[in-house]
Amino acid sequence: MTTNASIDLSNQDSEVRTTVKRTSKHRLILRRFCRNKQAVIGVAIVLLMIIYAVFAKYLTEWDYDEPDFLNLKQPPSAEHWLGTDIVGGDLFVLSARGLGRSLMIGFIASIGITVIAAFVGAAIAYVEGWFETVGTWILDMLLVVPTFFLLAIMVSKSSGTSGWIWLTFALMLFGWIGYARVLRSIAQSLRDREYVAAARYMGVKPLTVLWRHMIPNLGSILIIHTVLGVVYAVEAETGLSFIGFGITPPDTSLGVLIKSGSATLMTAPWMFLTPALLLLALCYSMTKIGDGLRDALDPSSESGGKA
Amino acid sequence: MTMTHPAELGDTRESATEPVLSVRDLTVSYGSEAGPVRAVRGVSFDLLPGRTLAIAGESGSGKSAASLAIMGLLPDSAVVGGSVRLDERELLRLNDREMSSVRGLEMSMIFQDPLSALTPVFTIGQQIAEALDTHQDLSRGQVVKRSMELLDLVGISDPAARLKAYPHQFSGGMRQRVMIAIAIANDPKVLIADEPTTALDVTIQAQVLDVLKLAQRETGAGVVMITHDLGVVANVADDVMVMYAGKPVEHGTVDSVFDAPQMPYTMGLLAAVPRPDRSTSGPLVPIEGNPPSPVILPPGCPFAERCPIAVDQCTEAEPALVTHGGPNAHDAACIRADEIVEQGLKYTDVYPIPELPPREANVARAERATVLEVKDLKRHFELSSGMLRRKTGTVRAVDGVTLDIRQGETLALVGESGCGKTSTLLEIMQLKQPMNGRIVLMGRDVSELGAHQRRKLRSDLQIVFQDPMAALDPRMPVYDVIAEPLKAQGWTKKAINERLGILMDLVGLNPDHVDRFPEQFSGGQRQRIGIARALAIEPSLVVLDEPVSALDVSIQAGVINLLESLQARLGVSFLFVAHDLSVVRHVADRVAVMYLGRIVEIGDVESIYTRPRHPYTAALLSAAPIPDPQVERQRQRIMLSGELPSPTERISGCRFRTRCPTYKMLPEADRAVCEAEEPDLVKEGETDQQRACHFPMEIK
Amino acid sequence: MLFLATSGVYFLASWFLDPRSNYMALRPQPPAASINASLDYAGINDQTPIFERYWNWLTDIVLHWNWGYSPVGEPVSGVIWDRAWVSVQLVTISTALAIIIGIAIGVRAAIRKYKAFDHVTNSVSAVFLVMPSFVLALLVVLMYLMLQQRFDLHWFAVTGLGDGTFFSYMQHLFLPTLVLTLVGYVGFHLTQRTYLLDTMNADYVRTARAKGVPQNVAIRRHALRTSMIPTAYGIAFSITGTVTGALFVEQIFAIHGAGLYFIESLSKNDINGSVAVAFLGGVATCAGLLLADIFVAFLDPRIRIS
């Protein structure tokens, strides 16, 4: 009794086939992602922003700590491409520096959040029993008070140039809670999959099961969340900086720039508009990239990952 | 076989009237990432009032798409062609609003999944009333009166109160009855039922099919029954149309098709199903291969690739559906149909009969070693609700199960869903001290095991799951899937590699395919991977949880044959959980019938199937449909009243008495015994059979 | 739950806020004894053991409903309730508007899937989805002021809450409410659209069509109500966002609500003040949860029965 008749159409050497198949899987994801035009544009915008943040200071004669005292509060001109602020700082370089700081905080915090959330979420879901009950309970409790309040309390006193590290840390500390809840529910459904039960019945150790079956299958969700997490972190950072906590001068960020711009909203709108538009473009692009990744990695889930 | 009786019946009906529904060359196609999917490729039939046409076929044959196309319920993206005429009125040209005046009034439909087919936020009464109000101008009082009549007709007691209930307060079988009530509310001329009993247990299936027949008698409607179950076809149909790859391949009266199939595919289907009423010791006849993809169809006969008698001509052009044959003349789409009819070929002539290795010399059961012994196993779940986790009840999922399995034998655990068979199995798989009772595997009491010993003992106990996709990690290549238990038992890489080659060969897969991922295999092949994984470390006992119920019959036969040959070769024991009584009769040596957490009857298959002593066993057996129209017509069913009680309910004495047909006929004094004493399993004379009933059935 | 969360915030605030630094920064520096006396009066002296301070704080609240004092000795309870009332109006009105507008757009978009309306609303919502509330608020202010300059309009006001008359009140409330509504409606629009699209293909909608109910009626009657159940659960999450948004809106529009009080408290190292506002935030979340439960129970008879 042998029915290996028609596994599929090819009878090529299986060794070759496997490697071909594996690359084509990645290529398939890439192709699906590229089909989403908004996501591709998003990638381009984010790349441009990173380039801008890194190289802007080489493009003009101005430096962020060398104000042009002859040109205070000037609208965009040939000399100052994006205008100057009230003390004569060149907004082209200042924005680049602020953007760089915001990007750094956003990416570091988001990766940190994902790592923490993945482990906590998967562990809570896998371990079951009282640990799960207590874990879920703590998660619920932390959600009662709006996270932003907690963040504000934590970072209200940080200042100076090292303040951003502290802020990043605080963002990680509170940011994983919402994600861990989502991941937990997904991990719980993974736990009930039969292949996880099968592994357990085979006598595979719990940690191996967690590592071998749970985390890889959470993979696509983790990638998507890392991308979307940047939006969360950047928005939280700019928000805190805007109300005067988080990043404070002399260090700068998009939030700090928007704050100073908001004071001269009518008399010098470019001071507000430049960082605000950068922030919007960043958040919008990252969201589109996240959506594109979700469609590419997880074509089945329409609303997956929503809280 | 006498053909006179059914033929006469057919004749009288056929001459009755003009067809009420006439379908010509119906096609359905829709786009997909891989290209256009041609789901239905030319279906034609006439349906006479009062007759039942069964459209039979395996998953993906296009039978459901065809029925939805007739109702005009396909999504807008689907392209429908051909003609559907209801009383000379062309339906395919109507828009949604015009079609709405036909749907529910002249033609209505019953769907497969009763659990999701009713709107959860409206009462049953509101949903029946909607069907009435859409097409008739009735007063509130009339609507309520008619709704109650309908519920009464479909066998729902206390209709006044039930009208105010919500769907979630109904069981699956009850909801399907409500669906039937809605479908016949306006006395339609055509009733389309799409797999109406597939999601239900056999005893409930028998009830629902009866209700459906009653509904047909009341309305005089023509019924189109879509089903994959040939037993259901034999039970309800006058005519049958077999579909394959979107096209009808055989069409005729039920008797002529079942008696003298002309198309090799139909022959194969009929031969591949085991029968609950016959002991078949030989191998089943599987149809090799898989159906073609509806995106890339071969130019010729779509079945040619799998057909054992295909000739070159078959791959050139698709054969038309034409009438062949003498006394059993009907339509078939096969160029060799005339030969088949003339030479009177049976499936045994067409299909090669697979050979199974002989089973080892019959050692008496008592002399074989005991692999698993379960004694008085109990598993209760506490139900709680609300924030404070108030205890609201206890589910007695397993409530005193005792069984043993000897080396090399198969014990089947059967019963309706919710009877506790899966819980029993999971409890055994835990290999931990149960809540109550003892589990002894290979002579070792599991409650005395340490963590390390438990892991070692796992090499003696493996499991195969029902859903072959869910049981395999989609991100692991087959090599890692099958190697997983070996790695867990600490095998070396070299030993694993050698073992894998043997295993792939053993389950009939190409060893070169170990680098592929599960999604690249078909359902049957995935189940073979699951079996290879379970057998990897040579266990003494494999637990099989509904291993073939997710597979189509033609694939199922191959997997069953594989299991039997593996048992013969390796001497492994199986604990086989299934709801399909025909499969059980074929594969099992012994069978245990479970009801509400307890075994009510246990013994060797032949005794249980031929002379059941427990009324529940008898009822289960009589509810199982038999793929033979003549047998089906003459059968007397033992109908069980009602449905499985909730396992939280505490029933004094015998827990089956609430549905027991025997109990109803007992004198008062005997009833008291049933009410007071819980029957234990008692040995049936000197045989292997044991039953838990105070008043067992007479032996015929 | 709320109690534990608020206690957690108390400890967090006590750990991170340093009211003593207010005095240490003064020139000339007041004597240590006088600083301690002020801090002791407010119950926020960092030289007192934290649990003792916590206990005093807690008993004052439980027994006297006294939420402590700011570092300069003003009672928190004296101002916070008035301020909270202002914020409650803002949050309630905009949440109600956000729910109504969001669901209405979501339903219409789902029924006209992939038509112009759906595309337009989707793009607009995608922008509002990522726009931080303070940027949105500033943009609204900027645009309004530009309009005002150009056309000499004086329809609305951008600071404070007016002189007490109803008309002036509405004038002042309009723009902040607009901002918060825009922040909130997006979530309802997108979830309602997704869930309605899901339920539109549900088996029971097909059943209704099989009865002879036309497609649009079947969707309206059978899919709409069930699809609103998950949206209703979203109310709980939306409140949190609106409360945070209110913080910025109050700052930008100079509305003396609880959010602005929180910002002021933090910059003054006012432990008791900021904890009290965090508590209010928690109350708002709980109110959101309760509201969600009520809506769900209203929509879903299964919940009502059990």
Short mmCIF file of N, CA, C and O in Angstrom, two decimals, chain B residues 519-552:
data_model
loop_
_atom_site.label_atom_id
_atom_site.label_comp_id
_atom_site.label_asym_id
_atom_site.label_seq_id
_atom_site.Cartn_x
_atom_site.Cartn_y
_atom_site.Cartn_z
N GLU B 519 2.11 22.04 4.68
CA GLU B 519 1.10 22.60 3.79
C GLU B 519 1.27 22.12 2.34
O GLU B 519 0.39 22.31 1.52
N GLN B 520 2.43 21.51 2.05
CA GLN B 520 2.63 21.01 0.69
C GLN B 520 2.04 19.63 0.48
O GLN B 520 2.17 19.05 -0.60
N PHE B 521 1.46 19.07 1.52
CA PHE B 521 0.88 17.74 1.40
C PHE B 521 -0.65 17.81 1.44
O PHE B 521 -1.22 18.76 1.97
N SER B 522 -1.30 16.79 0.90
CA SER B 522 -2.75 16.74 0.97
C SER B 522 -3.18 16.22 2.34
O SER B 522 -2.35 15.74 3.12
N GLY B 523 -4.48 16.32 2.63
CA GLY B 523 -4.98 15.92 3.94
C GLY B 523 -4.61 14.50 4.32
O GLY B 523 -4.16 14.23 5.44
N GLY B 524 -4.78 13.56 3.39
CA GLY B 524 -4.47 12.18 3.69
C GLY B 524 -2.99 11.98 3.96
O GLY B 524 -2.60 11.22 4.85
N GLN B 525 -2.16 12.68 3.18
CA GLN B 525 -0.72 12.55 3.39
C GLN B 525 -0.31 13.15 4.72
O GLN B 525 0.56 12.61 5.41
N ARG B 526 -0.94 14.25 5.10
CA ARG B 526 -0.63 14.85 6.41
C ARG B 526 -0.97 13.87 7.52
O ARG B 526 -0.24 13.74 8.49
N GLN B 527 -2.11 13.18 7.36
CA GLN B 527 -2.46 12.22 8.40
C GLN B 527 -1.43 11.10 8.45
O GLN B 527 -1.11 10.59 9.51
N ARG B 528 -0.87 10.73 7.31
CA ARG B 528 0.20 9.73 7.30
C ARG B 528 1.43 10.24 8.04
O ARG B 528 2.10 9.49 8.74
N ILE B 529 1.72 11.55 7.89
CA ILE B 529 2.85 12.12 8.63
C ILE B 529 2.57 12.02 10.12
O ILE B 529 3.44 11.65 10.91
N GLY B 530 1.34 12.35 10.49
CA GLY B 530 0.96 12.25 11.91
C GLY B 530 1.13 10.83 12.42
O GLY B 530 1.58 10.60 13.55
N ILE B 531 0.78 9.86 11.59
CA ILE B 531 0.91 8.46 12.00
C ILE B 531 2.39 8.09 12.10
O ILE B 531 2.81 7.43 13.05
N ALA B 532 3.20 8.56 11.15
CA ALA B 532 4.63 8.28 11.20
C ALA B 532 5.23 8.85 12.48
O ALA B 532 6.05 8.21 13.14
N ARG B 533 4.79 10.05 12.85
CA ARG B 533 5.32 10.65 14.07
C ARG B 533 4.94 9.81 15.28
O ARG B 533 5.76 9.59 16.18
N ALA B 534 3.69 9.34 15.30
CA ALA B 534 3.24 8.54 16.44
C ALA B 534 4.00 7.22 16.52
O ALA B 534 4.25 6.69 17.60
N LEU B 535 4.37 6.66 15.37
CA LEU B 535 5.02 5.35 15.38
C LEU B 535 6.53 5.46 15.52
O LEU B 535 7.22 4.45 15.66
N ALA B 536 7.06 6.70 15.48
CA ALA B 536 8.50 6.89 15.40
C ALA B 536 9.26 6.11 16.46
O ALA B 536 10.27 5.47 16.18
N ILE B 537 8.79 6.14 17.70
CA ILE B 537 9.57 5.51 18.76
C ILE B 537 9.00 4.16 19.14
O ILE B 537 9.17 3.70 20.26
N GLU B 538 8.32 3.51 18.20
CA GLU B 538 7.77 2.18 18.41
C GLU B 538 6.98 2.07 19.70
O GLU B 538 7.35 1.34 20.60
N PRO B 539 5.90 2.80 19.79
CA PRO B 539 5.10 2.72 21.01
C PRO B 539 4.35 1.39 21.07
O PRO B 539 4.18 0.73 20.05
N SER B 540 3.92 1.04 22.26
CA SER B 540 3.11 -0.17 22.39
C SER B 540 1.64 0.16 22.12
O SER B 540 0.87 -0.70 21.73
N LEU B 541 1.28 1.44 22.39
CA LEU B 541 -0.11 1.83 22.25
C LEU B 541 -0.19 3.18 21.55
O LEU B 541 0.50 4.11 21.93
N VAL B 542 -1.02 3.24 20.51
CA VAL B 542 -1.26 4.52 19.85
C VAL B 542 -2.72 4.88 20.06
O VAL B 542 -3.61 4.07 19.81
N VAL B 543 -2.94 6.11 20.54
CA VAL B 543 -4.29 6.60 20.72
C VAL B 543 -4.68 7.37 19.46
O VAL B 543 -3.96 8.27 19.04
N LEU B 544 -5.77 6.97 18.84
CA LEU B 544 -6.19 7.61 17.60
C LEU B 544 -7.49 8.34 17.85
O LEU B 544 -8.52 7.73 18.11
N ASP B 545 -7.44 9.69 17.79
CA ASP B 545 -8.63 10.48 18.07
C ASP B 545 -9.29 10.85 16.75
O ASP B 545 -8.87 11.77 16.08
N GLU B 546 -10.32 10.14 16.36
CA GLU B 546 -11.04 10.38 15.11
C GLU B 546 -10.06 10.55 13.94
O GLU B 546 -10.09 11.56 13.24
N PRO B 547 -9.18 9.60 13.69
CA PRO B 547 -8.09 9.85 12.73
C PRO B 547 -8.55 10.00 11.29
O PRO B 547 -7.82 10.55 10.48
N VAL B 548 -9.73 9.52 10.93
CA VAL B 548 -10.12 9.61 9.52
C VAL B 548 -11.36 10.48 9.30
O VAL B 548 -11.79 10.64 8.17
N SER B 549 -11.91 11.07 10.37
CA SER B 549 -13.20 11.74 10.17
C SER B 549 -13.05 13.04 9.40
O SER B 549 -14.02 13.55 8.86
N ALA B 550 -11.83 13.61 9.34
CA ALA B 550 -11.68 14.84 8.57
C ALA B 550 -11.35 14.56 7.11
O ALA B 550 -11.16 15.46 6.33
N LEU B 551 -11.27 13.29 6.74
CA LEU B 551 -10.84 12.94 5.38
C LEU B 551 -12.03 12.50 4.54
O LEU B 551 -13.01 11.96 5.04
N ASP B 552 -11.90 12.74 3.24
CA ASP B 552 -12.93 12.26 2.32
C ASP B 552 -12.86 10.73 2.22
O ASP B 552 -11.80 10.13 2.42
#
